[in-house]
PDB file of N, CA and C in Angstrom:
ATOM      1  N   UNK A  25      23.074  26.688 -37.284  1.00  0.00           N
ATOM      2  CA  UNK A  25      21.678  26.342 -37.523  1.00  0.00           C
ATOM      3  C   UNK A  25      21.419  24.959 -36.918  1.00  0.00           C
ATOM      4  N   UNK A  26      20.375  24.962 -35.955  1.00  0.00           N
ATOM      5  CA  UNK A  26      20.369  23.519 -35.394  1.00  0.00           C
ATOM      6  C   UNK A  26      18.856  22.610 -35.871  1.00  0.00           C
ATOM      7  N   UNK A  27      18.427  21.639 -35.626  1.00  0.00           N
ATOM      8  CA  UNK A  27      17.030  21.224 -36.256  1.00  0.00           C
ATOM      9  C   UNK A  27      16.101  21.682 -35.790  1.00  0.00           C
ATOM     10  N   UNK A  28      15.812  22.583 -34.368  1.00  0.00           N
ATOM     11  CA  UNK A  28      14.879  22.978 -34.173  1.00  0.00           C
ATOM     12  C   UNK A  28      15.426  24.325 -33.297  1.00  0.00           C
ATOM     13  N   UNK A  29      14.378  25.383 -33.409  1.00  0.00           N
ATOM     14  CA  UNK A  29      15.069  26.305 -33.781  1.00  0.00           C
ATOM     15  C   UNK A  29      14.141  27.349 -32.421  1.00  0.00           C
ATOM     16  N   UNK A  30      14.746  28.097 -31.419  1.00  0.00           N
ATOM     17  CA  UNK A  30      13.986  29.547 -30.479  1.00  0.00           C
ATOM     18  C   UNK A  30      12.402  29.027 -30.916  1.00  0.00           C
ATOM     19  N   UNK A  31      11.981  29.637 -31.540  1.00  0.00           N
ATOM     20  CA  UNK A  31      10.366  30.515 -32.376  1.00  0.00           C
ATOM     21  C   UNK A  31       9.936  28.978 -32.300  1.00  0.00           C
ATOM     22  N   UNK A  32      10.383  27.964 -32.569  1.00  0.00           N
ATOM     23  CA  UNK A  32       9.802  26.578 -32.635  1.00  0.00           C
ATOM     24  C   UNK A  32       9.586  25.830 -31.804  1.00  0.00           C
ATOM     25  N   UNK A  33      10.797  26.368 -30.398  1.00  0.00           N
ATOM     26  CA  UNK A  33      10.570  25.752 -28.948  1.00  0.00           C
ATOM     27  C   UNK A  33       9.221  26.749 -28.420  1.00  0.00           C
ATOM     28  N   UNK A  34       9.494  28.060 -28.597  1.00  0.00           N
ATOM     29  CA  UNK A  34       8.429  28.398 -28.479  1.00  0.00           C
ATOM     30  C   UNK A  34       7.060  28.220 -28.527  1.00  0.00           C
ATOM     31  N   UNK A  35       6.916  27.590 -29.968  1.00  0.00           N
ATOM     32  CA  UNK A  35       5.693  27.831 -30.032  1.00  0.00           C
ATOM     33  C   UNK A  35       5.034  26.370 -29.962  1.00  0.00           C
ATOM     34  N   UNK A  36       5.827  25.414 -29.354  1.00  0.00           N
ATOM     35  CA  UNK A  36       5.588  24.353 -29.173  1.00  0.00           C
ATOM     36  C   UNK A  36       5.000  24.011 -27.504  1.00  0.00           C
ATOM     37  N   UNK A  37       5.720  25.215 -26.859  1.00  0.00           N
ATOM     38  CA  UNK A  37       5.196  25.817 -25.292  1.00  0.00           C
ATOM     39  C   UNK A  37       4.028  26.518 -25.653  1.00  0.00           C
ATOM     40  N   UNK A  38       3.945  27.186 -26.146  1.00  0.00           N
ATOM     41  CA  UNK A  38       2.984  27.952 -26.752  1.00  0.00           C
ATOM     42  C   UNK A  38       1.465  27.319 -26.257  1.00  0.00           C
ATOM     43  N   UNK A  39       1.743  26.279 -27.922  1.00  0.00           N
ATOM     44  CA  UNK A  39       0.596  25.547 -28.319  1.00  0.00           C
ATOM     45  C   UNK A  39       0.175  24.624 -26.966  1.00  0.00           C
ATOM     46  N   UNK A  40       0.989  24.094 -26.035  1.00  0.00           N
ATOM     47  CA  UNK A  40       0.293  23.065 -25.422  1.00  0.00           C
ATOM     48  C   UNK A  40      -0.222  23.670 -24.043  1.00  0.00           C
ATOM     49  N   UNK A  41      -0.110  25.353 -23.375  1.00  0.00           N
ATOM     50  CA  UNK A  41      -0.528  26.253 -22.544  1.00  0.00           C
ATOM     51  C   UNK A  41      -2.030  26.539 -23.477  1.00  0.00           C
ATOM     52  N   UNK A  42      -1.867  26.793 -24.173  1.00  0.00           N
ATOM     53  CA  UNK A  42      -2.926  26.870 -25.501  1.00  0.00           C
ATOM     54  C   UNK A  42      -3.923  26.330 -25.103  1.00  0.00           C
ATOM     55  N   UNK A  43      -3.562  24.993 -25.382  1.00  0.00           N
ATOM     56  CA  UNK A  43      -4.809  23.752 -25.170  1.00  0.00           C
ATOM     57  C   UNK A  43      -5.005  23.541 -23.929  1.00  0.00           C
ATOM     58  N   UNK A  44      -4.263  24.118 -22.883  1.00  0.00           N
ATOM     59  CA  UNK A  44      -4.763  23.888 -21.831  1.00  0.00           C
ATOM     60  C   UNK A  44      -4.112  22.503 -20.810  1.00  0.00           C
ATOM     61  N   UNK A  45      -2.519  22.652 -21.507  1.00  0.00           N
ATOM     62  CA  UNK A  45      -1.988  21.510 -20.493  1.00  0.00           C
ATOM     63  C   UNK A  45      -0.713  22.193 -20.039  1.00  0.00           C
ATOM     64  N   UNK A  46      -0.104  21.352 -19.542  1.00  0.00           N
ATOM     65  CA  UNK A  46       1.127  21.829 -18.668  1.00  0.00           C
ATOM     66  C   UNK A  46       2.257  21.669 -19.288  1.00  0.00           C
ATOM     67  N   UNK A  47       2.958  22.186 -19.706  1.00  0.00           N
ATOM     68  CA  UNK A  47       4.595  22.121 -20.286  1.00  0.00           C
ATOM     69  C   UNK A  47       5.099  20.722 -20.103  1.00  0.00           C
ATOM     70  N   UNK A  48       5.037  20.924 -18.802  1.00  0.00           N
ATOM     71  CA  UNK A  48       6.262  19.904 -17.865  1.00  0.00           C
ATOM     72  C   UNK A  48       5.793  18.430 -17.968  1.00  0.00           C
ATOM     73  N   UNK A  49       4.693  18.719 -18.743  1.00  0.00           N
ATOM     74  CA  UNK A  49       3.991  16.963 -18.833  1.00  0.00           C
ATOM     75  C   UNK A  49       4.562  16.610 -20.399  1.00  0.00           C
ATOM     76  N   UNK A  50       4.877  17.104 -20.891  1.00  0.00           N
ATOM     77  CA  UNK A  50       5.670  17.010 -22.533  1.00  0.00           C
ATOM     78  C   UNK A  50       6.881  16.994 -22.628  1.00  0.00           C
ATOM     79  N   UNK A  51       7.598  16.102 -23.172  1.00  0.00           N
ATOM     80  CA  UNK A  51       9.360  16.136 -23.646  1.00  0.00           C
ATOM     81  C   UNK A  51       9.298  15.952 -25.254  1.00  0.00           C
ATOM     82  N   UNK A  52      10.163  16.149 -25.815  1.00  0.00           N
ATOM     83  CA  UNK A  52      10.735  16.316 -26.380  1.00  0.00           C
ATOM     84  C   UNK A  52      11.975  16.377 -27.105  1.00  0.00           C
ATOM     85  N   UNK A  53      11.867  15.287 -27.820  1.00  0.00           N
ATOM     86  CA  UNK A  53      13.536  14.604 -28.434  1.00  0.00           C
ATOM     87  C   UNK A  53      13.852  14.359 -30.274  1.00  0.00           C
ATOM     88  N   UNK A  54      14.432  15.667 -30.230  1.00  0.00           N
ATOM     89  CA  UNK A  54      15.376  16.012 -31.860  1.00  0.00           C
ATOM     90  C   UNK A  54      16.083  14.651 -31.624  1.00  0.00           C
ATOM     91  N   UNK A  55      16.289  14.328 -33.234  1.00  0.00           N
ATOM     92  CA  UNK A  55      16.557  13.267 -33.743  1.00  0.00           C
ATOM     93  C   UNK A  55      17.488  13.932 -34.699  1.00  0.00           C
ATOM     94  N   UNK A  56      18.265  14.707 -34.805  1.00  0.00           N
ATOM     95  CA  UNK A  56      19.046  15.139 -36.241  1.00  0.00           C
ATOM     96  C   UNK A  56      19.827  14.146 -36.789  1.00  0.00           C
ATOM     97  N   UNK A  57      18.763  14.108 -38.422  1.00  0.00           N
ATOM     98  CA  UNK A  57      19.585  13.245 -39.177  1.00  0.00           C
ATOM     99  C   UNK A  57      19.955  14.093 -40.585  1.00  0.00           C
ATOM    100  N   UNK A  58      20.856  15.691 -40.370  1.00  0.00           N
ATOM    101  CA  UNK A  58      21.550  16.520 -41.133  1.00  0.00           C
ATOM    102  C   UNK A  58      22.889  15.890 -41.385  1.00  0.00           C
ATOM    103  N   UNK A  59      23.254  15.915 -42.555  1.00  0.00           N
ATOM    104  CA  UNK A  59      24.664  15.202 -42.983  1.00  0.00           C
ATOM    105  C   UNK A  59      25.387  16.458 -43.429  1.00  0.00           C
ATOM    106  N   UNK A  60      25.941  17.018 -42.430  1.00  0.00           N
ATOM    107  CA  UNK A  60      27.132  17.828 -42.987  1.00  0.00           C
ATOM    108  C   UNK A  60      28.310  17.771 -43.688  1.00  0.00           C
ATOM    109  N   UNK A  61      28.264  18.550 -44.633  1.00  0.00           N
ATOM    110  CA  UNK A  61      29.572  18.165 -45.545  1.00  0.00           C
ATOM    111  C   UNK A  61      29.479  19.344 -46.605  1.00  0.00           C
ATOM    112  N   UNK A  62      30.282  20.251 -46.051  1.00  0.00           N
ATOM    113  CA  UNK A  62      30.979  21.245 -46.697  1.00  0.00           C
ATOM    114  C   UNK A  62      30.528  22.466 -46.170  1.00  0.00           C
ATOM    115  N   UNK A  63      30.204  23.610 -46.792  1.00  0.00           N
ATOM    116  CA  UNK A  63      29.791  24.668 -46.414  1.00  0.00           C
ATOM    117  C   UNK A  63      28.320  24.781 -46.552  1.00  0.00           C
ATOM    118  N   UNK A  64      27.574  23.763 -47.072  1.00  0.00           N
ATOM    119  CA  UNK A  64      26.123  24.252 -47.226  1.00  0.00           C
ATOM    120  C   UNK A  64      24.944  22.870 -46.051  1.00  0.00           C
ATOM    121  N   UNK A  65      24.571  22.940 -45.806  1.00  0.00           N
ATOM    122  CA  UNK A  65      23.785  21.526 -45.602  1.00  0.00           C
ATOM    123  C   UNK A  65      22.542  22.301 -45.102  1.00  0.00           C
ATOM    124  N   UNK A  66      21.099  21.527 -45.126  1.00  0.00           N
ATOM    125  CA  UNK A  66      20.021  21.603 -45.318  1.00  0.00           C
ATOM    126  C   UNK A  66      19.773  20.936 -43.474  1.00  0.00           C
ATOM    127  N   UNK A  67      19.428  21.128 -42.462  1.00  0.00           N
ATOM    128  CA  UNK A  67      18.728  20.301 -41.334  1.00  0.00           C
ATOM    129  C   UNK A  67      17.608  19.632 -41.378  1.00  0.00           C
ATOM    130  N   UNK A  68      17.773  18.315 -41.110  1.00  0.00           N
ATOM    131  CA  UNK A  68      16.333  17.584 -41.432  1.00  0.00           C
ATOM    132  C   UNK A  68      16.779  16.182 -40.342  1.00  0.00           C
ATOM    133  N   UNK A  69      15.473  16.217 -40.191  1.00  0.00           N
ATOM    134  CA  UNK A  69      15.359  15.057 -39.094  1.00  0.00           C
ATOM    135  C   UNK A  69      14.306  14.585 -38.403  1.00  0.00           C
ATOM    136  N   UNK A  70      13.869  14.551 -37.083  1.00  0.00           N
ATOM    137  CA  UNK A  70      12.824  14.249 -36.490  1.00  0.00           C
ATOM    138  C   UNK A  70      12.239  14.626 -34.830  1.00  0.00           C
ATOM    139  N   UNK A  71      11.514  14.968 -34.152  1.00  0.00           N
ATOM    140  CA  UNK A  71      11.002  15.249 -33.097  1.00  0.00           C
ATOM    141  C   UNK A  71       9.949  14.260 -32.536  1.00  0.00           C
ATOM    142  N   UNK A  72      10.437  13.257 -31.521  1.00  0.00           N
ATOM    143  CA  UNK A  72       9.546  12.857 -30.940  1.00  0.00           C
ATOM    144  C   UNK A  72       8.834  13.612 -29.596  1.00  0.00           C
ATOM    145  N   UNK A  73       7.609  13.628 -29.527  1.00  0.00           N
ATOM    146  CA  UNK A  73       6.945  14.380 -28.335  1.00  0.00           C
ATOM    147  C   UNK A  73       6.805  13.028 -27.377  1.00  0.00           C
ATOM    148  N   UNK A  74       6.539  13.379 -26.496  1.00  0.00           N
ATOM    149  CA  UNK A  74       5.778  12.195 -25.328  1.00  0.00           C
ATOM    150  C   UNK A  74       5.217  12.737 -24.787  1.00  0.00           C
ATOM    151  N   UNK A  75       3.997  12.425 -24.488  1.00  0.00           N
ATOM    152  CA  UNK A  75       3.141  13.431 -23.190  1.00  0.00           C
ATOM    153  C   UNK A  75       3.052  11.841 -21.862  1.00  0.00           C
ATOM    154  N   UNK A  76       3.990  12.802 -20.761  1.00  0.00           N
ATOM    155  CA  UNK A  76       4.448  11.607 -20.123  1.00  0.00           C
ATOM    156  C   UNK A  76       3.443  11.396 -19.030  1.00  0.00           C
ATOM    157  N   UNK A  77       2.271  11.835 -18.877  1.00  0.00           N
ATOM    158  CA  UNK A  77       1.095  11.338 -17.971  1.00  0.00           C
ATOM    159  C   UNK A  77       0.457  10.464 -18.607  1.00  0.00           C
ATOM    160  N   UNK A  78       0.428  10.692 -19.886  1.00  0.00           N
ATOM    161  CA  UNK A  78      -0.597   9.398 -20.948  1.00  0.00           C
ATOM    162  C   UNK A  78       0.445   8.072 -21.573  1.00  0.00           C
ATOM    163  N   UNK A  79       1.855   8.702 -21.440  1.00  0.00           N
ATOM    164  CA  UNK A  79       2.602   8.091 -22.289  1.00  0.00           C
ATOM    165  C   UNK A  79       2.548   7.432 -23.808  1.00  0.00           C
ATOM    166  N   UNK A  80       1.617   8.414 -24.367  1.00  0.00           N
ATOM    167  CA  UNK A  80       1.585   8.532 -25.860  1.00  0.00           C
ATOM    168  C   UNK A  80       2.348   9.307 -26.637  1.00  0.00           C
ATOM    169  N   UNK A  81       3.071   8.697 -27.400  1.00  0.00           N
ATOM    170  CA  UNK A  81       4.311   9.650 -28.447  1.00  0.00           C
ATOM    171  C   UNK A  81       3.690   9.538 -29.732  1.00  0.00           C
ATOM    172  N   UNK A  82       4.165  10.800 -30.591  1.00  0.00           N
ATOM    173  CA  UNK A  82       4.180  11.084 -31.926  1.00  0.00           C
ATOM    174  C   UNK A  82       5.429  11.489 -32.353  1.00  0.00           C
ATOM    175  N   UNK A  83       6.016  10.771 -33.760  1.00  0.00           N
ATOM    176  CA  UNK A  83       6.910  11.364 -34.310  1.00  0.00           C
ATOM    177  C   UNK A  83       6.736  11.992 -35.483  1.00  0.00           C
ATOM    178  N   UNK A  84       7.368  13.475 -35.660  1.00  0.00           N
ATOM    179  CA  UNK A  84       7.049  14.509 -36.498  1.00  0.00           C
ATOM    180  C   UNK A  84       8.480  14.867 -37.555  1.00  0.00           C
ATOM    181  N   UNK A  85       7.892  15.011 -38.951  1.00  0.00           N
ATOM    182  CA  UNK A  85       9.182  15.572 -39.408  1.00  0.00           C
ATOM    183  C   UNK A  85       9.590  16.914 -39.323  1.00  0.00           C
ATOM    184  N   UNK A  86      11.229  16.907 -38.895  1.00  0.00           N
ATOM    185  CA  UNK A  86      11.694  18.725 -38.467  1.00  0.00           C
ATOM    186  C   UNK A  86      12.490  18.956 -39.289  1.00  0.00           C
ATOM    187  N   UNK A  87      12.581  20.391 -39.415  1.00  0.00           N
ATOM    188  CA  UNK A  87      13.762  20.728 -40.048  1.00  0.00           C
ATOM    189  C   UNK A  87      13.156  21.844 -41.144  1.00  0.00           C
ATOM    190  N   UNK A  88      13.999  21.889 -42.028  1.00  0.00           N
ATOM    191  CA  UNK A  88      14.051  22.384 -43.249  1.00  0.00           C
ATOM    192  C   UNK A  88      12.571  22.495 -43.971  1.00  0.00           C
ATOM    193  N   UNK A  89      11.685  23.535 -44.183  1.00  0.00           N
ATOM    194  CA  UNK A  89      10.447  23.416 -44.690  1.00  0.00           C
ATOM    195  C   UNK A  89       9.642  21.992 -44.322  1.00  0.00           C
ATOM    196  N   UNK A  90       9.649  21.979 -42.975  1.00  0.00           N
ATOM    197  CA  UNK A  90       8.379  21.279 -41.797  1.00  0.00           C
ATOM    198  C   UNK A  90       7.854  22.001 -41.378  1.00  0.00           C
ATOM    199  N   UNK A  91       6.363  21.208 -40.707  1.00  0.00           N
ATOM    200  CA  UNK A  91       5.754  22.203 -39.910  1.00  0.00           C
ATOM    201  C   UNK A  91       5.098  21.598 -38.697  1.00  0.00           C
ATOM    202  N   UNK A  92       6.338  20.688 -38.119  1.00  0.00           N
ATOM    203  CA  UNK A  92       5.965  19.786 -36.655  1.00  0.00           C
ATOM    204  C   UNK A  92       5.386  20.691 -36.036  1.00  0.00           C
ATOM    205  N   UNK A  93       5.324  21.850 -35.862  1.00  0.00           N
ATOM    206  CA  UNK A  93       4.860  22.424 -34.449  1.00  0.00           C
ATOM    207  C   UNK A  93       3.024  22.690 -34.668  1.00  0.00           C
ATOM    208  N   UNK A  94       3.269  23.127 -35.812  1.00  0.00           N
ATOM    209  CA  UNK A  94       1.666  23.372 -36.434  1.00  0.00           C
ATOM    210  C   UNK A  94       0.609  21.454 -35.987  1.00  0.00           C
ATOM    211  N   UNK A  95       1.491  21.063 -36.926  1.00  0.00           N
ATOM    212  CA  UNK A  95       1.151  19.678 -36.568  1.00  0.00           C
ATOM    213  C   UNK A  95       0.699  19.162 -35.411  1.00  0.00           C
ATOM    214  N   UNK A  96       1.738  19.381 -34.520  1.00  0.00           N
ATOM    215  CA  UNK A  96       1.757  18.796 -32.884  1.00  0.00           C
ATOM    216  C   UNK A  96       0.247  19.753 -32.783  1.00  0.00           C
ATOM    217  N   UNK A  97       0.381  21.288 -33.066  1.00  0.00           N
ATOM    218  CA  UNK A  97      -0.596  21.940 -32.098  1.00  0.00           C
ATOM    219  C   UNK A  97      -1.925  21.302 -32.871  1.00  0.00           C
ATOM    220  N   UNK A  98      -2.523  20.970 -33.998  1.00  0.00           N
ATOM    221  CA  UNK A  98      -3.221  20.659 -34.854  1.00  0.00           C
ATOM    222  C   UNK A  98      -3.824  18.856 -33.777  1.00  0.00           C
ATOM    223  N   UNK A  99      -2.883  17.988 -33.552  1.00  0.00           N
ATOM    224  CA  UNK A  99      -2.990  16.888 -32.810  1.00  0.00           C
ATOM    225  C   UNK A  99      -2.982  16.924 -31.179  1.00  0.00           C
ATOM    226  N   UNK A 100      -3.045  18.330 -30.520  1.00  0.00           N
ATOM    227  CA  UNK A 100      -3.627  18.526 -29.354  1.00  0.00           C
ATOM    228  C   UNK A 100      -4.432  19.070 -29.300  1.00  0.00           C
ATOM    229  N   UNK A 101      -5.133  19.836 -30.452  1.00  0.00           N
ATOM    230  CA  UNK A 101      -6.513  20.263 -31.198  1.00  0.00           C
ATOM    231  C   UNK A 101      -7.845  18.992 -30.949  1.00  0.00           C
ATOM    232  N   UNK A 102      -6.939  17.914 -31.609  1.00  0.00           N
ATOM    233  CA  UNK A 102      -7.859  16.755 -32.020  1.00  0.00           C
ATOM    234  C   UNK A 102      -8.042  15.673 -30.312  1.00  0.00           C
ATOM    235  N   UNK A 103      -6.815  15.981 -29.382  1.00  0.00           N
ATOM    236  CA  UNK A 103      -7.297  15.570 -28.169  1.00  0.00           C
ATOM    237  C   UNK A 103      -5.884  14.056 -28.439  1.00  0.00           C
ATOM    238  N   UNK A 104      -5.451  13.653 -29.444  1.00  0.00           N
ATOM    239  CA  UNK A 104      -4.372  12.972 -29.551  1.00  0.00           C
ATOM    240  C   UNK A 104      -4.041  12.274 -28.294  1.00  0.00           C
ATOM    241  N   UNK A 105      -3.553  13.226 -27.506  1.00  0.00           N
ATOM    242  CA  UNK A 105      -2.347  12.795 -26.792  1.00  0.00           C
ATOM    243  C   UNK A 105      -3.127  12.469 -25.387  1.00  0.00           C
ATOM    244  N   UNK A 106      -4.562  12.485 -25.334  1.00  0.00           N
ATOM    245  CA  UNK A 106      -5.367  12.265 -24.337  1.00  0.00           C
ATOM    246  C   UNK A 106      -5.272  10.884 -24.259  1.00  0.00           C
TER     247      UNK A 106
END
């Protein structure tokens, strides 16, 4: 189990074709701060975006019952990263 997960890269491509921008203008950098230790652990951590034509970043919480992607798409809704 890693902090961000297929369905979440997805829909993080998704959302920003969505709004009407280009993939390749967005990165994206997991921050996992999951402390493993033993057989059970919970993933939690962080996702910074950059939209690297504006060079405006947001950092989002990931992981374990988050909902960065909703979020992100919710703040390219609002024009944010313009």
């Amino acid at each position: 189990m890693s902090l961000i997960d297929e369905s979440e890269m997805e829909d993080f491509h998704n959302e920003i074709v969505r709004a009407g921008y280009q993939v390749n203008d967005f990165d994206l950098i997991p921050n996992d701060k999951t402390i493993y230790s033993g057989d059970f652990y919970t993933p939690t951590g962080t996702v910074k975006i950059i939209r690297k034509s504006t060079e405006i970043d947001k950092v989002y919480p990931a992981g374990n019952a988050t909902s960065w992607a909703a979020d992100f798409a919710e703040d390219l809704k609002n024009k944010f990263y313009d």
